PDB file of N, CA and C in Angstrom:
ATOM      1  N   MET A   1      22.184  32.068  10.928  1.00  0.00           N
ATOM      2  CA  MET A   1      21.102  30.817  11.005  1.00  0.00           C
ATOM      3  C   MET A   1      22.491  30.087  10.817  1.00  0.00           C
ATOM      4  N   ASP A   2      22.917  28.998  12.159  1.00  0.00           N
ATOM      5  CA  ASP A   2      23.819  28.103  11.889  1.00  0.00           C
ATOM      6  C   ASP A   2      22.803  26.586  11.389  1.00  0.00           C
ATOM      7  N   GLU A   3      24.114  25.925  11.203  1.00  0.00           N
ATOM      8  CA  GLU A   3      23.627  24.668  10.641  1.00  0.00           C
ATOM      9  C   GLU A   3      22.694  23.620  11.939  1.00  0.00           C
ATOM     10  N   TRP A   4      22.970  24.056  12.992  1.00  0.00           N
ATOM     11  CA  TRP A   4      21.962  23.509  14.319  1.00  0.00           C
ATOM     12  C   TRP A   4      20.496  24.084  13.844  1.00  0.00           C
ATOM     13  N   ASP A   5      20.547  25.548  13.575  1.00  0.00           N
ATOM     14  CA  ASP A   5      19.217  25.996  13.571  1.00  0.00           C
ATOM     15  C   ASP A   5      18.634  25.564  12.283  1.00  0.00           C
ATOM     16  N   LEU A   6      19.056  24.975  11.346  1.00  0.00           N
ATOM     17  CA  LEU A   6      18.808  24.900   9.999  1.00  0.00           C
ATOM     18  C   LEU A   6      18.170  23.664  10.302  1.00  0.00           C
ATOM     19  N   ASP A   7      18.653  22.461  11.020  1.00  0.00           N
ATOM     20  CA  ASP A   7      18.303  21.332  11.297  1.00  0.00           C
ATOM     21  C   ASP A   7      17.109  21.292  11.770  1.00  0.00           C
ATOM     22  N   ILE A   8      16.795  22.495  13.032  1.00  0.00           N
ATOM     23  CA  ILE A   8      15.370  22.344  13.677  1.00  0.00           C
ATOM     24  C   ILE A   8      14.608  23.243  12.837  1.00  0.00           C
ATOM     25  N   ALA A   9      14.890  24.147  12.109  1.00  0.00           N
ATOM     26  CA  ALA A   9      13.962  24.486  11.308  1.00  0.00           C
ATOM     27  C   ALA A   9      13.201  23.611  10.239  1.00  0.00           C
ATOM     28  N   MET A  10      14.054  22.466   9.578  1.00  0.00           N
ATOM     29  CA  MET A  10      13.961  21.715   8.653  1.00  0.00           C
ATOM     30  C   MET A  10      12.501  21.058   9.542  1.00  0.00           C
ATOM     31  N   MET A  11      12.915  20.269  10.477  1.00  0.00           N
ATOM     32  CA  MET A  11      12.281  19.412  11.320  1.00  0.00           C
ATOM     33  C   MET A  11      10.987  19.634  11.795  1.00  0.00           C
ATOM     34  N   ASN A  12      11.172  21.214  12.350  1.00  0.00           N
ATOM     35  CA  ASN A  12       9.867  22.045  12.731  1.00  0.00           C
ATOM     36  C   ASN A  12       8.778  21.932  11.375  1.00  0.00           C
ATOM     37  N   SER A  13       9.438  22.618  10.298  1.00  0.00           N
ATOM     38  CA  SER A  13       8.417  22.750   9.170  1.00  0.00           C
ATOM     39  C   SER A  13       7.768  21.456   8.771  1.00  0.00           C
ATOM     40  N   TYR A  14       8.784  20.095   8.735  1.00  0.00           N
ATOM     41  CA  TYR A  14       8.239  18.780   8.462  1.00  0.00           C
ATOM     42  C   TYR A  14       7.299  18.403   9.267  1.00  0.00           C
ATOM     43  N   ASN A  15       7.375  18.609  10.534  1.00  0.00           N
ATOM     44  CA  ASN A  15       6.226  18.343  11.533  1.00  0.00           C
ATOM     45  C   ASN A  15       5.110  19.185  11.432  1.00  0.00           C
ATOM     46  N   ILE A  16       5.090  20.275  11.063  1.00  0.00           N
ATOM     47  CA  ILE A  16       4.011  20.682  10.807  1.00  0.00           C
ATOM     48  C   ILE A  16       3.061  20.691   9.552  1.00  0.00           C
ATOM     49  N   ILE A  17       4.051  20.181   8.559  1.00  0.00           N
ATOM     50  CA  ILE A  17       3.200  20.001   7.267  1.00  0.00           C
ATOM     51  C   ILE A  17       2.714  18.337   7.245  1.00  0.00           C
ATOM     52  N   VAL A  18       3.878  17.849   7.310  1.00  0.00           N
ATOM     53  CA  VAL A  18       3.375  16.223   7.334  1.00  0.00           C
ATOM     54  C   VAL A  18       2.486  15.550   8.404  1.00  0.00           C
ATOM     55  N   LYS A  19       2.900  16.128   9.953  1.00  0.00           N
ATOM     56  CA  LYS A  19       2.426  15.352  11.210  1.00  0.00           C
ATOM     57  C   LYS A  19       1.274  15.976  11.564  1.00  0.00           C
ATOM     58  N   GLY A  20       1.412  17.507  11.068  1.00  0.00           N
ATOM     59  CA  GLY A  20       0.100  18.268  11.620  1.00  0.00           C
ATOM     60  C   GLY A  20       0.371  18.856  13.264  1.00  0.00           C
ATOM     61  N   TYR A  21       1.599  19.312  13.518  1.00  0.00           N
ATOM     62  CA  TYR A  21       1.777  19.943  14.382  1.00  0.00           C
ATOM     63  C   TYR A  21       1.269  21.229  14.562  1.00  0.00           C
ATOM     64  N   ASP A  22       1.160  22.008  15.786  1.00  0.00           N
ATOM     65  CA  ASP A  22       0.659  23.081  16.018  1.00  0.00           C
ATOM     66  C   ASP A  22       1.989  23.934  15.799  1.00  0.00           C
ATOM     67  N   PRO A  23       2.314  25.142  14.666  1.00  0.00           N
ATOM     68  CA  PRO A  23       3.607  26.233  14.692  1.00  0.00           C
ATOM     69  C   PRO A  23       3.468  26.752  16.557  1.00  0.00           C
ATOM     70  N   PHE A  24       2.682  27.004  16.856  1.00  0.00           N
ATOM     71  CA  PHE A  24       2.342  28.315  18.017  1.00  0.00           C
ATOM     72  C   PHE A  24       3.027  27.223  19.242  1.00  0.00           C
ATOM     73  N   VAL A  25       2.298  26.107  19.189  1.00  0.00           N
ATOM     74  CA  VAL A  25       3.180  25.123  20.295  1.00  0.00           C
ATOM     75  C   VAL A  25       4.529  25.056  20.335  1.00  0.00           C
ATOM     76  N   ILE A  26       5.241  24.790  19.141  1.00  0.00           N
ATOM     77  CA  ILE A  26       6.713  24.793  18.571  1.00  0.00           C
ATOM     78  C   ILE A  26       7.204  26.203  19.011  1.00  0.00           C
ATOM     79  N   ILE A  27       6.261  27.011  18.852  1.00  0.00           N
ATOM     80  CA  ILE A  27       7.456  28.911  18.833  1.00  0.00           C
ATOM     81  C   ILE A  27       6.908  28.918  20.750  1.00  0.00           C
ATOM     82  N   SER A  28       6.235  28.429  21.263  1.00  0.00           N
ATOM     83  CA  SER A  28       5.983  28.833  23.032  1.00  0.00           C
ATOM     84  C   SER A  28       7.019  27.812  23.313  1.00  0.00           C
ATOM     85  N   ASP A  29       7.321  26.400  22.827  1.00  0.00           N
ATOM     86  CA  ASP A  29       8.685  25.531  23.428  1.00  0.00           C
ATOM     87  C   ASP A  29      10.170  26.290  23.496  1.00  0.00           C
ATOM     88  N   GLY A  30      10.158  27.396  22.317  1.00  0.00           N
ATOM     89  CA  GLY A  30      11.228  27.822  22.443  1.00  0.00           C
ATOM     90  C   GLY A  30      12.350  27.617  20.987  1.00  0.00           C
ATOM     91  N   ASP A  31      11.528  26.883  20.038  1.00  0.00           N
ATOM     92  CA  ASP A  31      12.458  26.519  19.124  1.00  0.00           C
ATOM     93  C   ASP A  31      11.699  27.249  17.803  1.00  0.00           C
ATOM     94  N   GLY A  32      11.411  28.381  17.785  1.00  0.00           N
ATOM     95  CA  GLY A  32      10.543  28.962  16.671  1.00  0.00           C
ATOM     96  C   GLY A  32      11.386  28.739  15.520  1.00  0.00           C
ATOM     97  N   TRP A  33      12.271  28.100  15.189  1.00  0.00           N
ATOM     98  CA  TRP A  33      12.866  28.255  13.826  1.00  0.00           C
ATOM     99  C   TRP A  33      12.199  27.633  12.657  1.00  0.00           C
ATOM    100  N   PHE A  34      11.999  27.929  11.294  1.00  0.00           N
ATOM    101  CA  PHE A  34      10.883  26.947  10.253  1.00  0.00           C
ATOM    102  C   PHE A  34      11.636  27.277   9.163  1.00  0.00           C
ATOM    103  N   ALA A  35      11.363  26.603   8.064  1.00  0.00           N
ATOM    104  CA  ALA A  35      11.869  26.590   6.744  1.00  0.00           C
ATOM    105  C   ALA A  35      10.890  27.034   5.932  1.00  0.00           C
ATOM    106  N   HIS A  36       9.241  27.526   6.256  1.00  0.00           N
ATOM    107  CA  HIS A  36       8.630  27.747   5.618  1.00  0.00           C
ATOM    108  C   HIS A  36       7.924  28.840   6.826  1.00  0.00           C
ATOM    109  N   ASP A  37       6.530  29.681   5.601  1.00  0.00           N
ATOM    110  CA  ASP A  37       6.242  30.479   6.781  1.00  0.00           C
ATOM    111  C   ASP A  37       4.708  29.805   7.019  1.00  0.00           C
ATOM    112  N   PRO A  38       4.947  29.284   8.554  1.00  0.00           N
ATOM    113  CA  PRO A  38       3.542  28.413   8.974  1.00  0.00           C
ATOM    114  C   PRO A  38       2.560  29.063   9.139  1.00  0.00           C
ATOM    115  N   THR A  39       2.326  30.626   8.930  1.00  0.00           N
ATOM    116  CA  THR A  39       1.354  31.405   9.063  1.00  0.00           C
ATOM    117  C   THR A  39       0.709  31.621   7.566  1.00  0.00           C
ATOM    118  N   LYS A  40       1.070  31.162   6.221  1.00  0.00           N
ATOM    119  CA  LYS A  40       0.811  31.201   5.429  1.00  0.00           C
ATOM    120  C   LYS A  40       0.350  29.884   4.785  1.00  0.00           C
ATOM    121  N   GLU A  41      -0.341  30.094   3.520  1.00  0.00           N
ATOM    122  CA  GLU A  41      -0.536  28.801   2.703  1.00  0.00           C
ATOM    123  C   GLU A  41       0.477  28.057   2.130  1.00  0.00           C
ATOM    124  N   LEU A  42       0.320  27.164   2.172  1.00  0.00           N
ATOM    125  CA  LEU A  42       1.499  26.178   2.099  1.00  0.00           C
ATOM    126  C   LEU A  42       1.943  26.418   0.246  1.00  0.00           C
ATOM    127  N   ASN A  43       3.320  26.538   0.615  1.00  0.00           N
ATOM    128  CA  ASN A  43       3.942  26.720  -0.924  1.00  0.00           C
ATOM    129  C   ASN A  43       4.479  25.750  -1.547  1.00  0.00           C
ATOM    130  N   PRO A  44       4.255  25.000  -2.929  1.00  0.00           N
ATOM    131  CA  PRO A  44       4.687  23.631  -3.250  1.00  0.00           C
ATOM    132  C   PRO A  44       6.131  23.791  -3.530  1.00  0.00           C
ATOM    133  N   LEU A  45       6.795  25.107  -3.334  1.00  0.00           N
ATOM    134  CA  LEU A  45       8.235  25.423  -3.502  1.00  0.00           C
ATOM    135  C   LEU A  45       9.322  25.167  -2.343  1.00  0.00           C
ATOM    136  N   ASP A  46       8.597  25.681  -1.412  1.00  0.00           N
ATOM    137  CA  ASP A  46       8.833  25.732  -0.064  1.00  0.00           C
ATOM    138  C   ASP A  46       8.918  23.978   0.497  1.00  0.00           C
ATOM    139  N   VAL A  47       8.122  23.627   0.152  1.00  0.00           N
ATOM    140  CA  VAL A  47       8.074  21.912   0.431  1.00  0.00           C
ATOM    141  C   VAL A  47       8.928  21.355  -0.335  1.00  0.00           C
ATOM    142  N   GLU A  48       9.236  21.462  -1.557  1.00  0.00           N
ATOM    143  CA  GLU A  48      10.719  20.991  -2.246  1.00  0.00           C
ATOM    144  C   GLU A  48      11.866  21.468  -1.616  1.00  0.00           C
ATOM    145  N   TYR A  49      11.786  22.723  -1.281  1.00  0.00           N
ATOM    146  CA  TYR A  49      13.033  23.253  -0.763  1.00  0.00           C
ATOM    147  C   TYR A  49      13.421  21.930   0.770  1.00  0.00           C
ATOM    148  N   ILE A  50      12.423  21.764   1.555  1.00  0.00           N
ATOM    149  CA  ILE A  50      12.431  21.214   2.429  1.00  0.00           C
ATOM    150  C   ILE A  50      12.967  19.689   2.100  1.00  0.00           C
ATOM    151  N   LEU A  51      11.956  18.900   1.283  1.00  0.00           N
ATOM    152  CA  LEU A  51      12.276  17.505   0.652  1.00  0.00           C
ATOM    153  C   LEU A  51      13.906  17.541   0.147  1.00  0.00           C
ATOM    154  N   TYR A  52      14.420  18.461  -0.585  1.00  0.00           N
ATOM    155  CA  TYR A  52      15.744  18.513  -0.923  1.00  0.00           C
ATOM    156  C   TYR A  52      16.674  18.531   0.181  1.00  0.00           C
ATOM    157  N   TYR A  53      16.515  18.971   1.110  1.00  0.00           N
ATOM    158  CA  TYR A  53      17.228  19.071   2.412  1.00  0.00           C
ATOM    159  C   TYR A  53      17.314  17.679   2.811  1.00  0.00           C
ATOM    160  N   PHE A  54      16.086  16.817   2.903  1.00  0.00           N
ATOM    161  CA  PHE A  54      16.207  15.340   3.721  1.00  0.00           C
ATOM    162  C   PHE A  54      16.776  14.567   2.539  1.00  0.00           C
ATOM    163  N   GLU A  55      16.548  15.013   1.424  1.00  0.00           N
ATOM    164  CA  GLU A  55      16.845  13.819   0.339  1.00  0.00           C
ATOM    165  C   GLU A  55      19.007  14.042   0.465  1.00  0.00           C
ATOM    166  N   ASP A  56      19.305  15.267   0.871  1.00  0.00           N
ATOM    167  CA  ASP A  56      20.909  15.117   0.914  1.00  0.00           C
ATOM    168  C   ASP A  56      21.078  14.392   2.149  1.00  0.00           C
ATOM    169  N   ASN A  57      20.468  14.580   3.193  1.00  0.00           N
ATOM    170  CA  ASN A  57      20.864  13.916   4.703  1.00  0.00           C
ATOM    171  C   ASN A  57      20.220  12.120   4.572  1.00  0.00           C
ATOM    172  N   GLU A  58      19.617  12.097   3.285  1.00  0.00           N
ATOM    173  CA  GLU A  58      19.489  10.450   2.866  1.00  0.00           C
ATOM    174  C   GLU A  58      18.514  10.029   3.658  1.00  0.00           C
ATOM    175  N   ASP A  59      17.230  10.636   4.411  1.00  0.00           N
ATOM    176  CA  ASP A  59      16.289  10.552   5.045  1.00  0.00           C
ATOM    177  C   ASP A  59      15.069  10.450   4.033  1.00  0.00           C
ATOM    178  N   TYR A  60      15.061   8.997   3.220  1.00  0.00           N
ATOM    179  CA  TYR A  60      14.314   9.130   2.357  1.00  0.00           C
ATOM    180  C   TYR A  60      12.509   8.839   2.562  1.00  0.00           C
ATOM    181  N   GLU A  61      12.449   8.536   4.100  1.00  0.00           N
ATOM    182  CA  GLU A  61      11.262   8.250   4.506  1.00  0.00           C
ATOM    183  C   GLU A  61      10.461   9.256   4.662  1.00  0.00           C
ATOM    184  N   LYS A  62      11.104  10.435   4.953  1.00  0.00           N
ATOM    185  CA  LYS A  62      10.612  12.187   5.087  1.00  0.00           C
ATOM    186  C   LYS A  62      10.311  12.512   3.691  1.00  0.00           C
ATOM    187  N   CYS A  63      11.154  12.194   3.025  1.00  0.00           N
ATOM    188  CA  CYS A  63      11.126  12.626   1.210  1.00  0.00           C
ATOM    189  C   CYS A  63       9.877  11.992   0.945  1.00  0.00           C
ATOM    190  N   ILE A  64       9.795  10.606   1.301  1.00  0.00           N
ATOM    191  CA  ILE A  64       8.158   9.751   0.739  1.00  0.00           C
ATOM    192  C   ILE A  64       7.138  10.935   0.849  1.00  0.00           C
ATOM    193  N   GLU A  65       6.968  11.141   2.502  1.00  0.00           N
ATOM    194  CA  GLU A  65       6.015  11.568   2.823  1.00  0.00           C
ATOM    195  C   GLU A  65       6.164  13.093   2.278  1.00  0.00           C
ATOM    196  N   LEU A  66       6.895  13.990   2.218  1.00  0.00           N
ATOM    197  CA  LEU A  66       6.685  15.333   1.556  1.00  0.00           C
ATOM    198  C   LEU A  66       6.280  14.900   0.038  1.00  0.00           C
ATOM    199  N   LYS A  67       6.762  14.307  -0.816  1.00  0.00           N
ATOM    200  CA  LYS A  67       6.619  14.227  -1.930  1.00  0.00           C
ATOM    201  C   LYS A  67       4.694  13.889  -2.378  1.00  0.00           C
ATOM    202  N   LYS A  68       4.373  12.951  -1.300  1.00  0.00           N
ATOM    203  CA  LYS A  68       3.023  12.998  -1.811  1.00  0.00           C
ATOM    204  C   LYS A  68       2.291  14.374  -1.281  1.00  0.00           C
ATOM    205  N   ILE A  69       2.651  15.268  -0.435  1.00  0.00           N
ATOM    206  CA  ILE A  69       2.167  16.615  -0.157  1.00  0.00           C
ATOM    207  C   ILE A  69       1.953  17.356  -1.222  1.00  0.00           C
ATOM    208  N   ILE A  70       3.660  17.392  -1.857  1.00  0.00           N
ATOM    209  CA  ILE A  70       3.456  18.031  -3.219  1.00  0.00           C
ATOM    210  C   ILE A  70       2.703  17.819  -4.346  1.00  0.00           C
ATOM    211  N   ASP A  71       2.602  16.502  -4.176  1.00  0.00           N
ATOM    212  CA  ASP A  71       1.633  15.966  -5.173  1.00  0.00           C
ATOM    213  C   ASP A  71       0.290  16.377  -5.179  1.00  0.00           C
ATOM    214  N   GLU A  72      -0.260  16.653  -3.736  1.00  0.00           N
ATOM    215  CA  GLU A  72      -1.428  17.122  -3.160  1.00  0.00           C
ATOM    216  C   GLU A  72      -1.642  18.441  -3.653  1.00  0.00           C
ATOM    217  N   LEU A  73      -0.966  19.348  -3.435  1.00  0.00           N
ATOM    218  CA  LEU A  73      -0.748  20.543  -3.913  1.00  0.00           C
ATOM    219  C   LEU A  73      -1.292  21.127  -4.914  1.00  0.00           C
TER     220      LEU A  73
END
């Protein structure tokens, strides 16, 4: 996986976790990379990993939304 694929995986996982996107639609569109397993129950550690990624990229709006999800788990 290169950096471009990592960016796609993180955005896809973010969109599933926060925005409620359907992972099967993402897969059918051809960009089926994920930073978590969307077929299993959401793991707080996976969400923290995604949060840290967006924190490193200084995308703090996404961090706030992901932190809310972590607090609810």
